[in-house]
Coordinates of C-alpha atoms in Angstrom, one line a residue:
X297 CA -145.0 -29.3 25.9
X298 CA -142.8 -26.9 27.3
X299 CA -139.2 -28.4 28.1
X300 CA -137.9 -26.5 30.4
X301 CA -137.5 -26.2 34.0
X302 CA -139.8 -23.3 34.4
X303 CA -139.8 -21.8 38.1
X304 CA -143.4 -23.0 37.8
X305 CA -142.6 -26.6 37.5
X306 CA -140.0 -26.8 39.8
X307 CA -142.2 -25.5 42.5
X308 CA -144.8 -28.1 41.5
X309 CA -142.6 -30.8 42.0
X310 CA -142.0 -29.5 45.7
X311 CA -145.1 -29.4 46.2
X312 CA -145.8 -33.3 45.3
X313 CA -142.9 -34.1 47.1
X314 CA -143.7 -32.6 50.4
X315 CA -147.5 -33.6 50.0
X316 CA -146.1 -37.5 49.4
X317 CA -143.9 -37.5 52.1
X318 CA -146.3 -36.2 54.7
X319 CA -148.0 -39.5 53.3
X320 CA -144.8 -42.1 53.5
X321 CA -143.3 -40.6 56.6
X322 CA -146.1 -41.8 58.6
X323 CA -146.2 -45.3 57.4
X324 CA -142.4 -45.6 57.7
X325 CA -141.7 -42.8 61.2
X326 CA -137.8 -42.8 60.6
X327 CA -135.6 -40.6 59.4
X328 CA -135.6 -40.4 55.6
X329 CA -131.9 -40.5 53.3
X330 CA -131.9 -37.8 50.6
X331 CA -132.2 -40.1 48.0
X332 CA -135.5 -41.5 49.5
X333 CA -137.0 -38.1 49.8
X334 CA -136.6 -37.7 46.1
X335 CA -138.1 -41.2 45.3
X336 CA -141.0 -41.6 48.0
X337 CA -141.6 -37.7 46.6
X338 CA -142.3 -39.1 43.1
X339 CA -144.5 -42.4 44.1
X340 CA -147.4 -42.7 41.8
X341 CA -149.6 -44.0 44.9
X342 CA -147.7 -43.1 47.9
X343 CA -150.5 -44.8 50.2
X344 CA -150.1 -48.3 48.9
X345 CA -146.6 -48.3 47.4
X346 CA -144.8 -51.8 49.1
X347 CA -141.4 -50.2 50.7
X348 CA -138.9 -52.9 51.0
X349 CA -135.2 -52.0 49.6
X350 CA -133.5 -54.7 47.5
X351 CA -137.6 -56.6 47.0
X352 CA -140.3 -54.0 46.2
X353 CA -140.7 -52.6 42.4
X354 CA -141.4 -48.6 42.3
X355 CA -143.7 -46.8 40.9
X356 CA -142.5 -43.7 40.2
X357 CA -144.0 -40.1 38.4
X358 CA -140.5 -38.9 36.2
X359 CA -140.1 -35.4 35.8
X360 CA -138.1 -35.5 32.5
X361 CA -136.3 -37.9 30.2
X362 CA -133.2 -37.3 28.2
X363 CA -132.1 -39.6 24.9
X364 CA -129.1 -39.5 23.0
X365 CA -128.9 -40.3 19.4
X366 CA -128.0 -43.4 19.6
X367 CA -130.7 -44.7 21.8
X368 CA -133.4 -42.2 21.3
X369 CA -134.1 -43.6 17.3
X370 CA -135.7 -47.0 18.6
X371 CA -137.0 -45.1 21.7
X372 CA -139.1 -42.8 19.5
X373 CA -139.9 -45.3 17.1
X374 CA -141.7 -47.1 19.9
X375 CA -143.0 -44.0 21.4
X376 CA -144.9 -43.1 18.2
X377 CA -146.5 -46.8 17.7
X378 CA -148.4 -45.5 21.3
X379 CA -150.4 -42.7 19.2
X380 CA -149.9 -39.9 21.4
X381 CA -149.6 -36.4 19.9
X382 CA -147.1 -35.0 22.6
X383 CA -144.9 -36.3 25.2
X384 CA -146.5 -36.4 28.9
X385 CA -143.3 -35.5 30.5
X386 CA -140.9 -32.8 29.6
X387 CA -138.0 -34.6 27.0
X388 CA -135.0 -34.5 24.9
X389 CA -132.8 -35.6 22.2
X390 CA -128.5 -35.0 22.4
X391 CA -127.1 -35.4 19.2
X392 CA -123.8 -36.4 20.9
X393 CA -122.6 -40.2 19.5
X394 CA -122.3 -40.1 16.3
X395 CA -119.4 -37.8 16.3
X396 CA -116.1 -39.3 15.1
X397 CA -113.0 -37.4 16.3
X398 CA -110.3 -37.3 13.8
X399 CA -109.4 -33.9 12.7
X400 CA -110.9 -31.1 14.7
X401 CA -114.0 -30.0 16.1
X402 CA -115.8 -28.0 12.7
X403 CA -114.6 -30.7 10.2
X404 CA -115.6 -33.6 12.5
X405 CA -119.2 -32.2 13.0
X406 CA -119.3 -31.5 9.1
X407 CA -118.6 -35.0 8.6
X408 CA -121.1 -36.4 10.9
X409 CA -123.6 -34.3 9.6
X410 CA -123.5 -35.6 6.3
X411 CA -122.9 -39.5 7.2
X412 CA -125.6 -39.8 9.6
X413 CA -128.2 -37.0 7.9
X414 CA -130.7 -39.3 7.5
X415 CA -130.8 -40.2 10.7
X416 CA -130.5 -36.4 12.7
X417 CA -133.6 -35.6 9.9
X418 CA -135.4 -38.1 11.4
X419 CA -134.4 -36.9 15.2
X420 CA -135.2 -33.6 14.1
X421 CA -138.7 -34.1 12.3
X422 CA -139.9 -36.2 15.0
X423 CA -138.5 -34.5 18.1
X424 CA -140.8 -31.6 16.1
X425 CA -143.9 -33.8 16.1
X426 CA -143.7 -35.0 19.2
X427 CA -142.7 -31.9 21.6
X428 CA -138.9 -33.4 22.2
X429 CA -136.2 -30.6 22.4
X430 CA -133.9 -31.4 19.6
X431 CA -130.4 -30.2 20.5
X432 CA -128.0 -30.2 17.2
X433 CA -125.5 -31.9 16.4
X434 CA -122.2 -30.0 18.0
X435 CA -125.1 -28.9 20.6
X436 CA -122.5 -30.7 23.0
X437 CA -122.9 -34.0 26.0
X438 CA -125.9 -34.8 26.4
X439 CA -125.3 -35.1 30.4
X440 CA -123.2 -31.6 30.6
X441 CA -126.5 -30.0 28.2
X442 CA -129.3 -31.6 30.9
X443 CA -126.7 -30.4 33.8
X444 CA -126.3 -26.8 32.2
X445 CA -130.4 -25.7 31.1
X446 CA -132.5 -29.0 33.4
X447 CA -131.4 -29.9 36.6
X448 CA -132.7 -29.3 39.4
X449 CA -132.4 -30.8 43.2
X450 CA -134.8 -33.1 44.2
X451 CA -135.9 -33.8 40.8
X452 CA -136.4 -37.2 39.2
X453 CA -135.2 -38.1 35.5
X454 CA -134.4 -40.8 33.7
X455 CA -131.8 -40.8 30.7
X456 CA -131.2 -43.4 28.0
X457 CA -127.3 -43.5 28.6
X458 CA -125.6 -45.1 32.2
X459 CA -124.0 -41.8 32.8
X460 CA -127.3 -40.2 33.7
X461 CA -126.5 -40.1 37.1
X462 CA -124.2 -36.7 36.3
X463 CA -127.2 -34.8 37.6
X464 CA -127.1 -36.1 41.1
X465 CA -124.2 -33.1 41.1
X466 CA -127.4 -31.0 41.1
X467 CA -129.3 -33.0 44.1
X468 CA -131.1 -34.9 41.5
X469 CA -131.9 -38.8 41.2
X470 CA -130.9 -39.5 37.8
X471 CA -130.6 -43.2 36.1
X472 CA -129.6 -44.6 33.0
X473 CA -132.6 -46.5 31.4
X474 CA -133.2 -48.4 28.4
X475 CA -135.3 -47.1 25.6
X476 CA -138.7 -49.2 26.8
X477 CA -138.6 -47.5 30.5
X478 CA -138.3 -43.9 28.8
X479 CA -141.1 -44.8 26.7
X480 CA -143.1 -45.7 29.3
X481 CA -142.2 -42.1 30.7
X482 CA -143.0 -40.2 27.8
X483 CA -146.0 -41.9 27.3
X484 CA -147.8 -41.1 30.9
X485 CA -146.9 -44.6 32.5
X486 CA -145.3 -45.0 35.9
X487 CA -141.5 -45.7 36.0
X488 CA -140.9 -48.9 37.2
X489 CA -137.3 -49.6 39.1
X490 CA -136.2 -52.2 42.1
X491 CA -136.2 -50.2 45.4
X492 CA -132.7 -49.5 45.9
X493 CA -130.6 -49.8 49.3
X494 CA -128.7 -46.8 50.1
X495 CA -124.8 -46.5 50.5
X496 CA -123.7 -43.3 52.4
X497 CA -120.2 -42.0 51.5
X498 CA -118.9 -39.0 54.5
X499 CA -117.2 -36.5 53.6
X500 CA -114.5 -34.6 55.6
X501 CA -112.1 -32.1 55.0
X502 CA -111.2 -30.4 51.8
X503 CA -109.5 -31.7 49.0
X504 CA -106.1 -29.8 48.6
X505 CA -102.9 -29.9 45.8
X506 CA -103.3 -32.0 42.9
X507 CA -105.9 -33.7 44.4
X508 CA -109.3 -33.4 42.6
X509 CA -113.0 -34.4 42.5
X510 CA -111.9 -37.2 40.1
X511 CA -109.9 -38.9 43.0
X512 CA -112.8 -38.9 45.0
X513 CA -115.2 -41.3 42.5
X514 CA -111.6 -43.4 42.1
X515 CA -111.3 -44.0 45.2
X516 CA -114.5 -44.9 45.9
X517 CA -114.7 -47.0 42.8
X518 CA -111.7 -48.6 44.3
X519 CA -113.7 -49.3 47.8
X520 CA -116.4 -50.9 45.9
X521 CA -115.6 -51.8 43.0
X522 CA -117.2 -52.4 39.4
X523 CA -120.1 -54.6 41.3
X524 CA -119.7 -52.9 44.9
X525 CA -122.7 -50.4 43.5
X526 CA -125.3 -52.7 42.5
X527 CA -129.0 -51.8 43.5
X528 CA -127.8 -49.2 45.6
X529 CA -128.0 -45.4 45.4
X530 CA -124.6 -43.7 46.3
X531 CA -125.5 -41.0 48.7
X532 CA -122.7 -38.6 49.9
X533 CA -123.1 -36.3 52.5
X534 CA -120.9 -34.5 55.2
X535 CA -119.1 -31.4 55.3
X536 CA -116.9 -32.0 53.1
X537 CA -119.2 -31.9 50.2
X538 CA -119.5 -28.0 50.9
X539 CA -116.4 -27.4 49.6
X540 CA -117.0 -29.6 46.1
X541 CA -118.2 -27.4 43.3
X542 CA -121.5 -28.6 41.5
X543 CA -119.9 -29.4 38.3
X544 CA -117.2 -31.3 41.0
X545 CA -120.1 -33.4 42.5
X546 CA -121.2 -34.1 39.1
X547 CA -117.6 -35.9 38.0
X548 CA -118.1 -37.7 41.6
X549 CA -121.8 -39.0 40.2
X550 CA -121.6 -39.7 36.6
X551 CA -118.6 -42.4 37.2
X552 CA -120.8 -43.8 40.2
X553 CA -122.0 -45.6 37.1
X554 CA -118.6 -48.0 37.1
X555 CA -119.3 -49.5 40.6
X556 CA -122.7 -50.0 39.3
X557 CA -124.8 -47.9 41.3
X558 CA -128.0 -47.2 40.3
X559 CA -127.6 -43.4 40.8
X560 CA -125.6 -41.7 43.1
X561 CA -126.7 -38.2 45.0
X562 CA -125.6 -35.3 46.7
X563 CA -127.5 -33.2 48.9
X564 CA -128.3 -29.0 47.7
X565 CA -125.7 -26.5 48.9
X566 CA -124.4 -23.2 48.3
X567 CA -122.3 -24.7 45.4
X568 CA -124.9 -25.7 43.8
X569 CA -127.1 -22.8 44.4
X570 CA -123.9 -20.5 42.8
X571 CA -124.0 -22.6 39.8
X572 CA -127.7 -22.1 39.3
X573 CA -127.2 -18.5 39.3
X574 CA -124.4 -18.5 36.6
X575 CA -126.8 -20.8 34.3
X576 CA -129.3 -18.5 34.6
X577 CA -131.3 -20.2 37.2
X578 CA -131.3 -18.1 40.1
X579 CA -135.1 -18.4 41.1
X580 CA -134.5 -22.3 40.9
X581 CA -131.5 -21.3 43.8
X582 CA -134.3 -19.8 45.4
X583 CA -136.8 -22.5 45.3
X584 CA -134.2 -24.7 46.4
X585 CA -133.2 -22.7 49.1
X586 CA -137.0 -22.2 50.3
X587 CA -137.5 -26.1 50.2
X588 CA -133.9 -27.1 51.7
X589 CA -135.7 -29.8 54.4
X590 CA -136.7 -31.4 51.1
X591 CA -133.0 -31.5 49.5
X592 CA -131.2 -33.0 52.6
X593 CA -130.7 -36.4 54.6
X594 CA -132.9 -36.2 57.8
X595 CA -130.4 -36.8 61.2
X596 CA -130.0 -40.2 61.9
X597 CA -131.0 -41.9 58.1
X598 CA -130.4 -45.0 57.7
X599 CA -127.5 -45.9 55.7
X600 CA -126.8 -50.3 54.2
X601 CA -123.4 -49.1 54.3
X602 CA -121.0 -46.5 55.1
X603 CA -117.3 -45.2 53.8
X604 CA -116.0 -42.3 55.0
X605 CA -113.3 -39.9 53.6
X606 CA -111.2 -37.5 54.7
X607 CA -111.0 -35.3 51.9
X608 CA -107.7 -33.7 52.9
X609 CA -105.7 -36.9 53.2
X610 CA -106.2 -37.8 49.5
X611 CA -104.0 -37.8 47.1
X612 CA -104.4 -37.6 42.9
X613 CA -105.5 -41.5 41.7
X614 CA -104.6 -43.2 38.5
X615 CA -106.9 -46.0 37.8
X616 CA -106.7 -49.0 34.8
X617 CA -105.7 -50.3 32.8
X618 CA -108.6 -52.1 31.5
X619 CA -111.2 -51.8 34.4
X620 CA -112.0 -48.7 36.3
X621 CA -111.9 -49.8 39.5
X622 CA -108.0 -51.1 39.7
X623 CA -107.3 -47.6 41.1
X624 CA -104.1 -46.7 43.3
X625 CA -102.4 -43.4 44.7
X626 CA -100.4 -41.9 42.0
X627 CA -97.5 -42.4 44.2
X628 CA -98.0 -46.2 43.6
X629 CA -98.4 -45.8 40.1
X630 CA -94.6 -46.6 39.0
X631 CA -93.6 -49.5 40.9
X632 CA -96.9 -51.6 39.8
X633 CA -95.8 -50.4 35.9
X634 CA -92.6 -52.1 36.2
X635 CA -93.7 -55.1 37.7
X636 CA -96.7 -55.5 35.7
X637 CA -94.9 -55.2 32.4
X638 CA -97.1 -52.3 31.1
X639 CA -96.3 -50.0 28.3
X640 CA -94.6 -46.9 30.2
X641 CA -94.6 -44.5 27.4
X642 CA -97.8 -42.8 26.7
X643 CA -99.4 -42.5 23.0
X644 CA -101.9 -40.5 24.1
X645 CA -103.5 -38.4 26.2
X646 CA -107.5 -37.1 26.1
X647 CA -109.4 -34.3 28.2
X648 CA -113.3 -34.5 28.1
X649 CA -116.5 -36.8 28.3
X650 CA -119.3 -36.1 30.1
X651 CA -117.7 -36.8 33.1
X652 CA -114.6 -34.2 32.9
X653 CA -115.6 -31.6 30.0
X654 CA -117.3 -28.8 32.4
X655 CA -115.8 -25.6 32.3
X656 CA -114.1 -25.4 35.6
X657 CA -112.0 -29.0 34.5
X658 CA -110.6 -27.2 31.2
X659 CA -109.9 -24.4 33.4
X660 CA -107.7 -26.4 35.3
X661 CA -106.1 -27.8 32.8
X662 CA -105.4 -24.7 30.7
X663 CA -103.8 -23.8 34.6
X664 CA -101.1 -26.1 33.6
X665 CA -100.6 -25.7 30.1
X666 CA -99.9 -21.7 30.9
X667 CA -97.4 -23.4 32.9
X668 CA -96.0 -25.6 30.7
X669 CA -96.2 -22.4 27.6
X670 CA -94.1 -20.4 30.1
X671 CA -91.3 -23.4 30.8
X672 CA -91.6 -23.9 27.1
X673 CA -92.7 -27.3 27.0
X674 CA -95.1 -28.9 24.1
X675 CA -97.0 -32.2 24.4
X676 CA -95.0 -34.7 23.1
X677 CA -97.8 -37.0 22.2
X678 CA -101.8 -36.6 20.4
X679 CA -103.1 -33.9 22.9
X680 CA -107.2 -33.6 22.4
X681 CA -109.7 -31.9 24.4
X682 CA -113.5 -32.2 23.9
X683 CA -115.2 -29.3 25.7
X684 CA -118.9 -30.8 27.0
X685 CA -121.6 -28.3 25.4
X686 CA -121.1 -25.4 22.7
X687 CA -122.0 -22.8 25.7
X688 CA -118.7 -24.0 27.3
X689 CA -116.7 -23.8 24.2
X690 CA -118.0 -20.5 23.2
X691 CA -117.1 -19.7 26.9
X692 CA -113.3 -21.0 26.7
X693 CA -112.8 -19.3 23.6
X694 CA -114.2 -15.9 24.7
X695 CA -111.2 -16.6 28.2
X696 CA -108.4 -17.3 25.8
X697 CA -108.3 -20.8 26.9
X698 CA -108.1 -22.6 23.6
X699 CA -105.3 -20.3 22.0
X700 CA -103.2 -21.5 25.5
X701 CA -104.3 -25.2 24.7
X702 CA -103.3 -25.1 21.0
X703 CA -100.3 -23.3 21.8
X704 CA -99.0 -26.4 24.0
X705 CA -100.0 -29.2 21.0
X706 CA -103.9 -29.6 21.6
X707 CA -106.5 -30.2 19.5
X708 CA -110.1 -29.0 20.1
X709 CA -112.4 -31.7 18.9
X710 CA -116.3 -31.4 18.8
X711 CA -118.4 -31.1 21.4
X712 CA -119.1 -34.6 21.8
X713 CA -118.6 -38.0 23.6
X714 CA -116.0 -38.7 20.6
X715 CA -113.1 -41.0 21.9
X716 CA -114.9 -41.9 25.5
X717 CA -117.3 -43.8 23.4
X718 CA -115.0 -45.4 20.8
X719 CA -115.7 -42.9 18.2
X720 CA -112.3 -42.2 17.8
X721 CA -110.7 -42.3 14.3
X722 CA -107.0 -43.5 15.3
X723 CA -104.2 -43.7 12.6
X724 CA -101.0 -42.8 15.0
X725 CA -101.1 -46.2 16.6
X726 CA -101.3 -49.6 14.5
X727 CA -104.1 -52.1 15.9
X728 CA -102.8 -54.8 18.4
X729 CA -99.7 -52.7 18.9
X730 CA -99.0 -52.3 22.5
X731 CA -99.6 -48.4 23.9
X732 CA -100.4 -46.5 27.0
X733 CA -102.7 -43.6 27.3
X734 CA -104.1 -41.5 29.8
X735 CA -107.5 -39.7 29.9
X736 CA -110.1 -37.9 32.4
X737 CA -113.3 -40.5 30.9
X738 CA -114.9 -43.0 32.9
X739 CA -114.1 -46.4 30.8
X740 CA -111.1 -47.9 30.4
X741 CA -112.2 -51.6 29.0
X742 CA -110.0 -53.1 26.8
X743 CA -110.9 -51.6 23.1
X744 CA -113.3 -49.3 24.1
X745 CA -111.4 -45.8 23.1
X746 CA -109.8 -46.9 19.8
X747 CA -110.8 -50.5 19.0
X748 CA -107.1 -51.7 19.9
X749 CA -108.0 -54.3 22.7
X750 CA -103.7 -53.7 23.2
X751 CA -104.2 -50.0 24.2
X752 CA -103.5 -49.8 27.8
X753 CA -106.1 -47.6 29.2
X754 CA -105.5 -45.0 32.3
X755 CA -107.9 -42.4 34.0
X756 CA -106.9 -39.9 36.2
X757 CA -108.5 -36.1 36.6
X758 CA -107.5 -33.6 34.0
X759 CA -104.6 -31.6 36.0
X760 CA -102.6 -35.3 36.0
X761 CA -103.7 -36.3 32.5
X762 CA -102.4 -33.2 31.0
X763 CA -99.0 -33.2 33.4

């Protein structure tokens, strides 16, 4: 089985598409969303297939799954009950969650390669068996790996971790899954999923000062909040998503998981095509480019619902604590402190997860740490950044970025999910003492970074979490 997205492949998967569409667009004659061209593009019978958003079940032909380490134990366990020599779809194991952070990026990984060795031999071995790419421990995220070396628009994948949906910065319908659906997948059987409706998010202007991609998903999150989502598919279109870089759309899609959308999408663009070409995938630009009709909304698509945003009226958002869609301007963000009685002093403050660890965010940040080096000014508080694969820490140390970052009080943890997740070793704050701190990860439930249900948890992009 060969893993990768092979120009081959990718031109295959056109193919279907176009030659299932021809079929669904004249039993339905409307204008199709994005999103639908990518789903009715990967119907296992696109003939009989009911089509009724919110009622009908799917049957849909993946073109990849992704596990992390986690998950992907049980998943493979299952898998290998079914007696198959290989995988029938192209698949992958992220050695990503069983990371602690405590120290530093080299001890932590040393540590979690001899605690959980039994269980990365078994990853390993069987990923061998089986035709799984195995990606190491310190490998990095497993949704920033899939984004960097898989992705592709209009392809269909389903992951075994809610933030999946990262890819749709690449045009792609992604979805978090349980281990059973992505063993159906790996074993030749039709994914099964509740047709979704479709929520359209337009996009005008372009986003200028502090503000970031990250203010985008809060305010949206904000619009809908944590439920607002729900057997939908997020779909943004507009010109203002022109001006979003791919790994910008990707921040925008991953936290479309907390207001519970089943995926959310963007449609192919230059950005994307330019971000292709610096991973080393310029004939899938190409493809992409040839097949463009296939990687768009229609005119006139029907949309459940639409919010529209004016990209250049929107300021830098703080969300939390405790829920990530009690999100206000950051000009907001003292007065509803005060009155709320919340810890004002932060303890903390963390850069990374798979939602804000690409390369362009710790460029950004290291923007304002230069800054800060030149006025002389040091973090007063725990300072850690967790770059999202080793091809973007390898990159940020060959720029000069993490000598800057150190230099201001940061620490460099593994390439990891690490505190996002809760795998955070914490020992500068007692548990159940009250604290604040401020991060660029997606979750902000009570507990889930340290285990301190009294840690007040914020979210804002990484320029504001590091000023």
């Amino acid at each position: 089985m060969n893993i990768d997205s092979t120009p081959d492949f990718v031109s295959k998967v056109y193919q279907t598409t176009r030659r299932n569409l021809d079929v669904v667009r004249k039993r339905l004659n409307r204008p199709l969303t994005l999103a639908e061209k990518v789903l009715f593009g990967h119907l296992d019978d696109p003939a009989k297939q009911e089509l009724a958003p919110g009622k009908a079940i799917l049957q849909l032909r993946v073109d990849r799954v992704a596990m992390q380490d986690a998950t992907a134990q049980m998943a493979i366990l299952q898998f290998s009950q079914a007696q198959i020599p290989q995988t029938a779809v192209p698949s992958t194991v992220h050695c990503d969650h069983l990371i602690q952070a405590y120290v530093g990026a080299r001890k932590d990984t040393d540590t979690a390669k001899s605690v959980n060795k039994e269980v990365y031999d078994f990853l390993a071995s069987a990923s061998n068996k089986y035709g799984i790419g195995f990606w190491k421990p310190g490998a990095g995220i497993i949704h920033q790996v899939v984004f960097e070396n898989y992705a592709f628009p209009g392809s269909l994948m389903i992951g075994t971790d809610s933030h999946t949906p990262n890819a749709g910065g690449l045009g792609m319908i992604a979805v978090g899954v349980g281990g059973a659906d992505a063993v159906d997948a790996m074993a030749g059987l039709p994914w099964e999923v509740k047709h979704p409706k479709m929520i359209g998010v337009k996009l005008t202007g372009r986003l200028n000062g502090w503000a970031a991609p990250k203010d985008v998903i809060l305010w949206v999150c904000q619009q809908l909040t944590v439920k607002g989502g729900t057997d939908h598919i997020v779909e943004y279109f507009g010109p203002g998503c022109a001006s979003i870089s791919a790994t910008g759309k990707a921040t925008i899609c991953n936290m479309g998981a907390e207001h519970g959308a089943t995926t959310s999408i963007f449609p192919f663009d230059e950005r994307m095509a330019t971000y292709l070409k610096a991973t080393r995938r310029g004939k899938l630009a190409d493809l992409a480019a040839d097949n463009a009709d296939l990687l768009r909304a229609d005119d006139g698509a029907p949309y459940d619902k639409i919010l529209e945003l004016d990209l250049s009226t929107l300021e830098p958002y703080v969300t939390g604590p405790h829920t990530p869609d009690r999100a206000r301007p950051i000009s907001k963000l003292k007065d509803e402190v005060a009155a709320e009685g919340f810890p004002d002093k932060l303890s903390s403050a963390l850069i990374g997860s798979c939602t804000n660890s690409s390369y362009e965010d710790i460029a950004r940040v290291v923007d304002v740490a230069r800054q800060a080096g030149r006025a002389g000014i040091k973090s007063a508080v725990p300072f850690l950044v967790t770059p999202g694969s080793d091809q973007i820490y390898e990159t940020i140390k060959r720029d000069e970025f993490v000598g800057t970052l150190e230099a201001v009080g940061a620490v460099v943890m593994a390439n990891a999910c690490g505190p996002c997740i809760g795998q955070w070793k914490r020992d500068d704050v007692k548990k159940g003492e009250k604290n604040s701190i401020v991060s660029s990860f997606n979750r902000n439930f009570p507990g889930r970074n340290d285990a301190n249900p009294e840690t007040f948890s914020f979210i804002a992009s990484p320029e504001i979490t590091i000023a």
